[in-house]
Short mmCIF file of C-alpha atoms and ligand atoms in Angstrom, two decimals:
data_model
loop_
_atom_site.label_atom_id
_atom_site.label_comp_id
_atom_site.label_asym_id
_atom_site.label_seq_id
_atom_site.Cartn_x
_atom_site.Cartn_y
_atom_site.Cartn_z
CA UNK A 147 89.66 128.91 106.95
CA UNK A 148 86.11 129.45 109.08
CA UNK A 149 83.38 127.49 108.08
CA UNK A 150 80.06 126.23 108.93
CA UNK A 151 77.12 125.28 106.67
CA UNK A 152 74.41 127.00 108.69
CA UNK A 153 76.71 129.58 110.97
CA UNK A 154 74.67 127.99 113.63
CA UNK A 155 75.08 125.11 115.62
CA UNK A 156 72.31 123.17 116.28
CA UNK A 157 72.68 120.99 119.32
CA UNK A 158 70.26 117.86 119.74
CA UNK A 159 69.07 117.20 123.33
CA UNK A 160 68.84 113.68 124.76
CA UNK A 161 65.34 113.55 124.39
CA UNK A 162 65.69 114.15 120.69
CA UNK A 163 68.26 111.51 120.02
CA UNK A 164 65.84 109.52 116.92
CA UNK A 165 65.20 112.95 114.75
CA UNK A 166 68.57 113.90 115.98
CA UNK A 167 70.73 111.02 114.56
CA UNK A 168 68.62 111.30 111.23
CA UNK A 169 69.04 114.84 110.65
CA UNK A 170 72.89 115.06 111.95
CA UNK A 171 73.47 111.83 109.46
CA UNK A 172 71.78 114.02 106.55
CA UNK A 173 74.44 116.66 107.50
CA UNK A 174 77.11 114.27 106.82
CA UNK A 175 75.83 112.87 103.87
CA UNK A 176 76.53 116.00 102.36
CA UNK A 177 80.04 117.34 103.77
CA UNK A 178 78.88 118.76 106.83
CA UNK A 179 80.28 118.13 110.50
CA UNK A 180 78.81 116.80 113.59
CA UNK A 181 79.88 115.80 117.16
CA UNK A 182 79.09 112.54 118.71
CA UNK A 183 79.28 111.05 121.91
CA UNK A 184 81.43 107.48 121.98
CA UNK A 185 82.07 105.62 124.53
CA UNK A 186 85.43 107.19 125.23
CA UNK A 187 85.16 111.02 124.36
CA UNK A 188 83.15 113.03 121.59
CA UNK A 189 84.21 112.90 118.47
CA UNK A 190 83.56 115.51 115.48
CA UNK A 191 82.82 113.29 112.70
CA UNK A 192 83.01 113.88 108.70
CA UNK A 193 83.21 112.21 105.79
CA UNK A 194 86.60 110.66 105.86
CA UNK A 195 86.38 110.26 101.89
CA UNK A 196 85.20 114.01 101.29
CA UNK A 197 88.55 116.19 101.52
CA UNK A 198 86.19 119.45 101.76
CA UNK A 199 84.79 117.76 104.80
CA UNK A 200 88.10 116.70 106.69
CA UNK A 201 89.08 120.53 106.05
CA UNK A 202 86.33 121.50 108.16
CA UNK A 203 87.03 119.50 110.93
CA UNK A 204 91.04 120.77 110.90
CA UNK A 205 89.32 123.80 110.85
CA UNK A 206 86.82 124.20 113.36
CA UNK A 207 89.26 122.43 115.66
CA UNK A 208 92.71 124.44 114.77
CA UNK A 209 94.40 120.96 114.59
CA UNK A 210 97.77 120.86 112.84
CA UNK A 211 97.70 119.31 109.66
CA UNK A 212 100.40 116.72 110.38
CA UNK A 213 98.24 115.10 112.99
CA UNK A 214 96.01 112.38 111.06
CA UNK A 215 92.60 111.53 112.10
CA UNK A 216 90.86 108.25 113.70
CA UNK A 217 88.19 106.53 111.00
CA UNK A 218 84.96 105.90 112.55
CA UNK A 219 82.91 102.77 111.88
CA UNK A 220 80.18 100.76 112.48
CA UNK A 221 80.76 97.36 112.22
CA UNK A 222 84.09 95.51 111.45
CA UNK A 223 83.73 93.91 108.30
CA UNK A 224 83.93 97.40 106.86
CA UNK A 225 87.72 97.58 107.83
CA UNK A 226 88.40 95.61 104.61
CA UNK A 227 86.96 98.60 102.41
CA UNK A 228 89.74 100.89 103.89
CA UNK A 229 92.83 98.66 104.72
CA UNK A 230 95.06 96.38 102.56
CA UNK A 231 95.62 93.95 104.38
CA UNK A 232 94.88 92.75 108.23
CA UNK A 233 97.12 90.12 109.75
CA UNK A 234 96.72 87.49 112.54
CA UNK A 235 97.26 89.33 115.44
CA UNK A 236 94.89 92.66 114.27
CA UNK A 237 92.59 90.08 113.94
CA UNK A 238 92.63 88.52 117.42
CA UNK A 239 92.45 92.14 118.53
CA UNK A 240 89.43 93.56 116.44
CA UNK A 241 87.70 90.27 117.34
CA UNK A 242 88.27 90.54 121.13
CA UNK A 243 88.08 94.81 121.42
CA UNK A 244 85.56 95.89 118.57
CA UNK A 245 83.49 97.61 118.86
CA UNK A 246 84.96 99.47 121.85
CA UNK A 247 87.99 101.95 123.06
CA UNK A 248 90.52 100.57 120.66
CA UNK A 249 92.14 102.09 117.74
CA UNK A 250 94.44 100.23 115.22
CA UNK A 251 97.07 101.68 112.70
CA UNK A 252 96.65 99.48 109.65
CA UNK A 253 98.21 99.92 105.86
CA UNK A 254 95.59 102.59 104.05
CA UNK A 255 94.14 101.44 100.65
CA UNK A 256 95.17 103.75 98.14
CA UNK A 257 92.30 106.43 97.50
CA UNK A 258 90.19 105.08 100.39
CA UNK A 259 90.08 107.84 102.35
CA UNK A 260 90.98 111.60 102.21
CA UNK A 261 94.71 112.15 102.43
CA UNK A 262 93.91 114.72 104.86
CA UNK A 263 92.72 111.58 107.06
CA UNK A 264 95.96 110.25 107.01
CA UNK A 265 97.98 113.19 106.64
CA UNK A 266 99.89 111.49 103.98
CA UNK A 267 100.78 108.44 106.11
CA UNK A 268 101.17 105.02 104.64
CA UNK A 269 98.80 103.87 107.33
CA UNK A 270 94.78 105.09 108.66
CA UNK A 271 93.79 104.21 112.22
CA UNK A 272 90.52 102.64 112.73
CA UNK A 273 87.85 101.88 115.00
CA UNK A 274 84.78 100.89 115.61
CA UNK A 275 83.27 102.94 119.10
CA UNK A 276 80.49 100.66 121.24
CA UNK A 277 78.17 103.66 121.49
CA UNK A 278 74.74 103.33 120.10
CA UNK A 279 74.38 106.67 119.13
CA UNK A 280 78.14 106.68 117.01
CA UNK A 281 77.36 103.17 115.78
CA UNK A 282 73.28 104.58 114.56
CA UNK A 283 75.41 107.52 113.07
CA UNK A 284 77.76 106.04 110.96
CA UNK A 285 75.35 103.43 109.79
CA UNK A 286 72.93 106.30 108.76
CA UNK A 287 75.30 108.52 106.90
CA UNK A 288 76.42 105.63 105.32
CA UNK A 289 80.38 107.23 105.86
CA UNK A 290 83.22 106.47 107.62
CA UNK A 291 83.46 109.03 109.88
CA UNK A 292 86.91 110.13 110.71
CA UNK A 293 86.94 111.78 113.84
CA UNK A 294 89.53 113.27 116.18
CA UNK A 295 88.09 114.73 119.75
CA UNK A 296 85.85 117.17 119.87
CA UNK A 297 87.59 119.97 121.40
CA UNK A 298 89.77 123.09 119.88
CA UNK A 299 93.36 121.99 119.55
CA UNK A 300 95.44 122.03 123.20
CA UNK A 301 92.12 121.76 125.11
CA UNK A 302 91.17 118.87 127.17
CA UNK A 303 88.97 116.30 125.23
CA UNK A 304 84.83 116.81 125.66
CA UNK A 305 83.71 114.30 127.97
CA UNK A 306 79.72 116.06 127.88
CA UNK A 307 78.29 118.12 125.26
CA UNK A 308 78.36 120.99 126.92
CA UNK A 309 82.29 120.55 126.69
CA UNK A 310 82.13 120.60 122.65
CA UNK A 311 79.54 123.55 122.84
CA UNK A 312 82.44 125.60 124.93
CA UNK A 313 84.94 125.05 122.47
CA UNK A 314 83.26 124.57 118.93
CA UNK A 315 79.93 126.50 118.97
CA UNK A 316 79.51 127.75 116.17
CA UNK A 317 81.98 126.23 114.59
CA UNK A 318 80.28 122.94 113.57
CA UNK A 319 77.03 122.05 112.17
CA UNK A 320 75.57 120.05 115.07
CA UNK A 321 76.01 118.33 118.17
CA UNK A 322 73.86 115.17 119.48
CA UNK A 323 74.21 115.32 122.76
CA UNK A 324 74.25 111.71 124.76
CA UNK A 325 74.52 112.39 127.94
CA UNK A 326 79.01 112.32 129.88
CA UNK A 327 80.73 109.89 128.25
CA UNK A 328 81.87 106.48 129.91
CA UNK A 329 85.43 105.93 130.16
CA UNK A 330 86.27 109.26 129.91
CA UNK A 331 89.71 108.75 127.91
CA UNK A 332 90.74 108.33 124.38
CA UNK A 333 90.83 105.20 122.62
CA UNK A 334 94.00 102.97 123.13
CA UNK A 335 95.68 103.07 119.66
CA UNK A 336 98.20 100.37 118.79
CA UNK A 337 100.24 99.30 116.25
CA UNK A 338 101.18 95.46 114.51
CA UNK A 339 104.68 95.37 113.55
CA UNK A 340 106.41 91.47 113.24
CA UNK A 341 103.93 89.89 115.27
CA UNK A 342 103.97 92.62 118.85
CA UNK A 343 101.69 94.73 119.73
CA UNK A 344 102.74 98.56 120.15
CA UNK A 345 100.94 100.49 122.26
CA UNK A 346 101.19 104.54 120.49
CA UNK A 347 98.81 105.48 122.90
CA UNK A 348 98.01 104.42 125.89
CA UNK A 349 93.86 104.77 126.58
CA UNK A 350 90.68 102.98 127.17
CA UNK A 351 91.71 98.99 126.39
CA UNK A 352 94.63 98.36 128.87
CA UNK A 353 98.03 97.14 128.53
CA UNK A 354 96.99 94.12 130.73
CA UNK A 355 93.63 93.36 128.12
CA UNK A 356 95.88 93.44 125.52
CA UNK A 357 97.98 90.64 126.44
CA UNK A 358 95.44 88.59 127.34
CA UNK A 359 94.24 88.83 124.17
CA UNK A 360 97.17 87.86 122.13
CA UNK A 361 98.71 85.64 124.22
CA UNK A 362 102.48 84.77 123.56
CA UNK A 363 102.58 87.77 121.40
CA UNK A 364 104.84 91.10 123.09
CA UNK A 365 103.17 93.74 123.81
CA UNK A 366 105.11 97.37 124.16
CA UNK A 367 104.65 100.52 125.10
CA UNK A 368 106.33 102.73 122.61
CA UNK A 369 109.51 105.17 123.99
CA UNK A 370 108.26 108.95 124.90
CA UNK A 371 110.15 111.36 123.26
CA UNK A 372 112.81 112.38 125.41
CA UNK A 373 113.78 108.34 124.56
CA UNK A 374 114.10 108.53 120.74
CA UNK A 375 117.55 107.49 120.92
CA UNK A 376 116.54 103.94 122.44
CA UNK A 377 117.71 101.66 119.51
CA UNK A 378 116.12 98.29 121.29
CA UNK A 379 113.72 95.99 119.30
CA UNK A 380 111.84 97.17 116.25
CA UNK A 381 111.63 101.03 115.66
CA UNK A 382 107.83 101.82 115.19
CA UNK A 383 106.34 105.22 113.70
CA UNK A 384 105.11 106.99 116.74
CA UNK A 385 101.61 108.66 116.95
CA UNK A 386 102.53 111.70 115.28
CA UNK A 387 99.88 113.44 118.38
CA UNK A 388 101.98 112.66 121.05
CA UNK A 389 104.30 115.27 120.10
CA UNK A 390 101.86 118.22 120.61
CA UNK A 391 101.40 119.39 124.50
CA UNK A 392 97.35 118.13 124.81
CA UNK A 393 95.00 118.55 128.05
CA UNK A 394 96.40 121.68 128.63
CA UNK A 395 94.63 123.56 131.41
CA UNK A 396 95.22 127.41 131.59
CA UNK A 397 97.07 127.21 135.13
CA UNK A 398 99.99 125.70 135.79
CA UNK A 399 99.93 122.24 136.95
CA UNK A 400 102.07 119.35 139.43
CA UNK A 401 102.15 116.03 139.70
CA UNK A 402 103.07 114.47 142.65
CA UNK A 403 103.59 110.63 142.42
CA UNK A 404 104.81 108.03 145.12
CA UNK A 405 104.28 106.81 148.86
CA UNK A 406 100.66 107.66 150.00
CA UNK A 407 101.64 108.82 153.82
CA UNK A 408 104.10 111.89 152.77
CA UNK A 409 102.67 112.95 149.56
CA UNK A 410 99.88 114.32 151.58
CA UNK A 411 102.40 116.58 153.24
CA UNK A 412 103.63 117.34 149.85
CA UNK A 413 100.72 117.99 148.07
CA UNK A 414 99.87 120.32 150.51
CA UNK A 415 103.14 122.29 150.98
CA UNK A 416 103.07 123.10 147.39
CA UNK A 417 99.62 123.91 147.35
CA UNK A 418 100.68 126.14 150.34
CA UNK A 419 103.34 127.75 148.20
CA UNK A 420 101.49 128.07 145.40
CA UNK A 421 99.20 130.23 147.62
CA UNK A 422 101.66 132.57 148.87
CA UNK A 423 103.12 133.45 145.52
CA UNK A 424 99.04 134.66 144.84
CA UNK A 425 98.12 132.20 143.10
CA UNK A 426 94.09 130.37 142.97
CA UNK A 427 95.12 126.63 144.31
CA UNK A 428 92.84 123.77 143.28
CA UNK A 429 93.84 120.11 144.22
CA UNK A 430 92.82 117.04 142.36
CA UNK A 431 92.56 114.21 145.35
CA UNK A 432 91.61 110.60 145.77
CA UNK A 433 88.60 110.21 148.03
CA UNK A 434 90.79 109.29 150.75
CA UNK A 435 92.82 112.22 150.99
CA UNK A 436 89.75 114.91 150.51
CA UNK A 437 89.66 115.96 154.21
CA UNK A 438 93.14 116.74 154.69
CA UNK A 439 93.57 119.38 152.02
CA UNK A 440 92.41 123.16 151.88
CA UNK A 441 92.89 124.85 149.08
CA UNK A 442 90.72 126.93 146.68
CA UNK A 443 89.39 124.53 145.62
CA UNK A 444 89.87 120.18 146.62
CA UNK A 445 87.99 117.78 143.96
CA UNK A 446 87.74 114.42 144.59
CA UNK A 447 88.78 111.58 141.84
CA UNK A 448 87.39 108.96 143.37
CA UNK A 449 89.53 106.16 145.72
CA UNK A 450 92.65 105.39 144.64
CA UNK A 451 92.32 101.60 144.16
CA UNK A 452 89.13 102.89 141.50
CA UNK A 453 91.32 104.75 138.46
CA UNK A 454 88.40 104.29 136.29
CA UNK A 455 86.40 106.91 138.35
CA UNK A 456 89.67 109.32 137.96
CA UNK A 457 89.80 108.71 134.41
CA UNK A 458 85.98 109.15 133.83
CA UNK A 459 85.93 112.69 135.18
CA UNK A 460 89.68 114.05 134.55
CA UNK A 461 88.92 115.87 132.05
CA UNK A 462 85.82 117.48 133.13
CA UNK A 463 87.43 118.33 136.08
CA UNK A 464 90.62 120.32 134.32
CA UNK A 465 87.92 122.20 132.57
CA UNK A 466 86.32 123.11 135.95
CA UNK A 467 89.46 124.67 137.23
CA UNK A 468 89.41 126.51 133.96
CA UNK A 469 85.88 127.64 134.77
CA UNK A 470 86.61 128.71 138.13
CA UNK A 471 89.94 130.33 137.33
CA UNK A 472 92.39 128.07 139.00
CA UNK A 473 96.10 129.17 138.18
CA UNK A 474 97.77 125.78 139.78
CA UNK A 475 96.54 122.86 139.79
CA UNK A 476 98.32 120.15 142.34
CA UNK A 477 97.43 116.70 141.34
CA UNK A 478 97.99 113.20 143.15
CA UNK A 479 99.10 109.98 141.32
CA UNK A 480 97.26 107.04 140.84
CA UNK A 481 98.68 103.69 140.12
CA UNK A 482 99.81 102.60 136.48
CA UNK A 483 97.99 99.41 136.34
CA UNK A 484 95.13 99.03 134.10
CA UNK A 485 93.43 102.56 133.28
CA UNK A 486 95.69 103.86 135.45
CA UNK A 487 98.56 103.96 132.60
CA UNK A 488 96.44 106.38 130.62
CA UNK A 489 95.07 108.10 133.57
CA UNK A 490 98.86 108.72 134.34
CA UNK A 491 99.27 109.28 130.64
CA UNK A 492 97.21 112.85 130.45
CA UNK A 493 98.06 113.92 134.12
CA UNK A 494 101.70 114.02 132.80
CA UNK A 495 100.60 116.15 129.49
CA UNK A 496 98.25 118.32 131.39
CA UNK A 497 101.12 118.73 133.88
CA UNK A 498 103.82 119.36 130.79
CA UNK A 499 106.17 116.81 132.19
CA UNK A 500 105.92 118.85 135.84
CA UNK A 501 106.03 115.82 138.50
CA UNK A 502 107.76 115.22 142.20
CA UNK A 503 108.07 111.54 142.84
CA UNK A 504 108.45 110.92 146.04
CA UNK A 505 110.68 108.11 147.72
O1 TXA B 244 88.93 107.60 121.57
C1 TXA B 244 89.34 108.28 120.50
O2 TXA B 244 90.13 108.06 120.11
C2 TXA B 244 88.66 110.09 120.25
C3 TXA B 244 87.12 109.25 119.83
C4 TXA B 244 86.10 110.51 119.10
O3 TXA B 244 87.08 108.45 118.87
N1 TXA B 244 89.10 110.32 119.20
C5 TXA B 244 90.81 110.93 119.22
O4 TXA B 244 90.96 110.79 118.17
O5 TXA B 244 91.48 110.73 120.51
P1 TXA B 244 92.02 112.34 118.10
O6 TXA B 244 91.99 112.54 116.79
O7 TXA B 244 92.18 113.08 119.47
O8 TXA B 244 93.67 111.29 118.69
C6 TXA B 244 93.85 110.14 117.66
C7 TXA B 244 95.46 109.80 117.73
C8 TXA B 244 96.79 111.16 117.13
O9 TXA B 244 97.57 110.60 118.40
C9 TXA B 244 96.95 110.74 116.19
O10 TXA B 244 97.97 110.76 115.79
C10 TXA B 244 96.91 108.90 115.97
O11 TXA B 244 95.63 108.92 116.78
N2 TXA B 244 96.65 108.59 114.67
C11 TXA B 244 95.73 108.64 113.35
N3 TXA B 244 96.34 108.14 112.57
C12 TXA B 244 97.09 107.31 112.61
C13 TXA B 244 98.09 107.01 111.77
N4 TXA B 244 97.86 106.93 111.04
N5 TXA B 244 99.19 106.79 112.58
C14 TXA B 244 99.50 106.99 113.83
N6 TXA B 244 99.08 107.35 115.03
C15 TXA B 244 97.75 107.70 114.14
MG1 MG B 245 92.29 114.76 120.41
#
């Protein structure tokens, strides 16, 4: 299904934000779909209660219908309209991290949102974004906004309005340009079960932050698919989205992790091998190693000890590799502390599991 209300996609520039929010809110209120900035990545929003609007989101993205959407609210109080109950640990998390890049999976109240939003599950994922444009848009539209990342399925999430234009121009009603997003990676998705906080998708709120907020409760990372026979502790349904290959650049990608000095040698070696095979090669490097590399493109992802800078720029760099016709990408790994966990998760997905670890 190809649908667009006007046949064209209106883009409101940063200077037009105020009128843009008003006009976009009016479009949302009658079932249109609008891309808007959040503190993580751009989202493609539609009224979560309106099945036709939600169908337009899935159609514009080419998203499989069994992958549920996150509902975005302007205020914490609105969550009780959508969900059956909120337990003590969940309250603590909302108090600590909303507005902000944390998504909670909660038992959905029957009929509160379209069944397409939840993909038929008995839970709904909810968050209150910490971006002024997002919150004003939700408020003015009067709709809880179902909003996946505003990319075509399988492409890196958009962190700038021009990325949304690249992927969705002509397929959605409008785009509110709010400049580059801050975090650059998606929200952390969690589910609380039996008092334990399960991270279904690592993201903008780190495991360390979660642990600090919930004190004695356990914070666990849900096992990745290849380890699904692991029978320890409570069985937690994984996020349906994690089974899909995401964030894939067009070229092949190899991730190299481990000891820093030796790592430089291997990165260059792999880049040279790909070059010999006739590939156009890019290296994603930490600032410290930039000057030692030679390739068609060498991108600076920021200092090794500042992973949030690499997180901020990763998706834009992957898109740039595509634009410049890069056929092979060698990426350096970062430490998995803090936001580094989410960064490494996305790098691994982009690399489709191709990783060399140096002992
Ligand atoms: O930062 C973000 O979360 C961005 C911005 C726009 O808010 N949104 C985003 O949405 O990343 P999306 O659709 O690209 O990813 C949503 C993830 C998917 O992995 C999906 O499977 C999971 O959340 N999810 C949604 N509803 C769920 C549910 N009821 N149970 C488990 N996982 C759920
Ligand atoms: Mg996405």
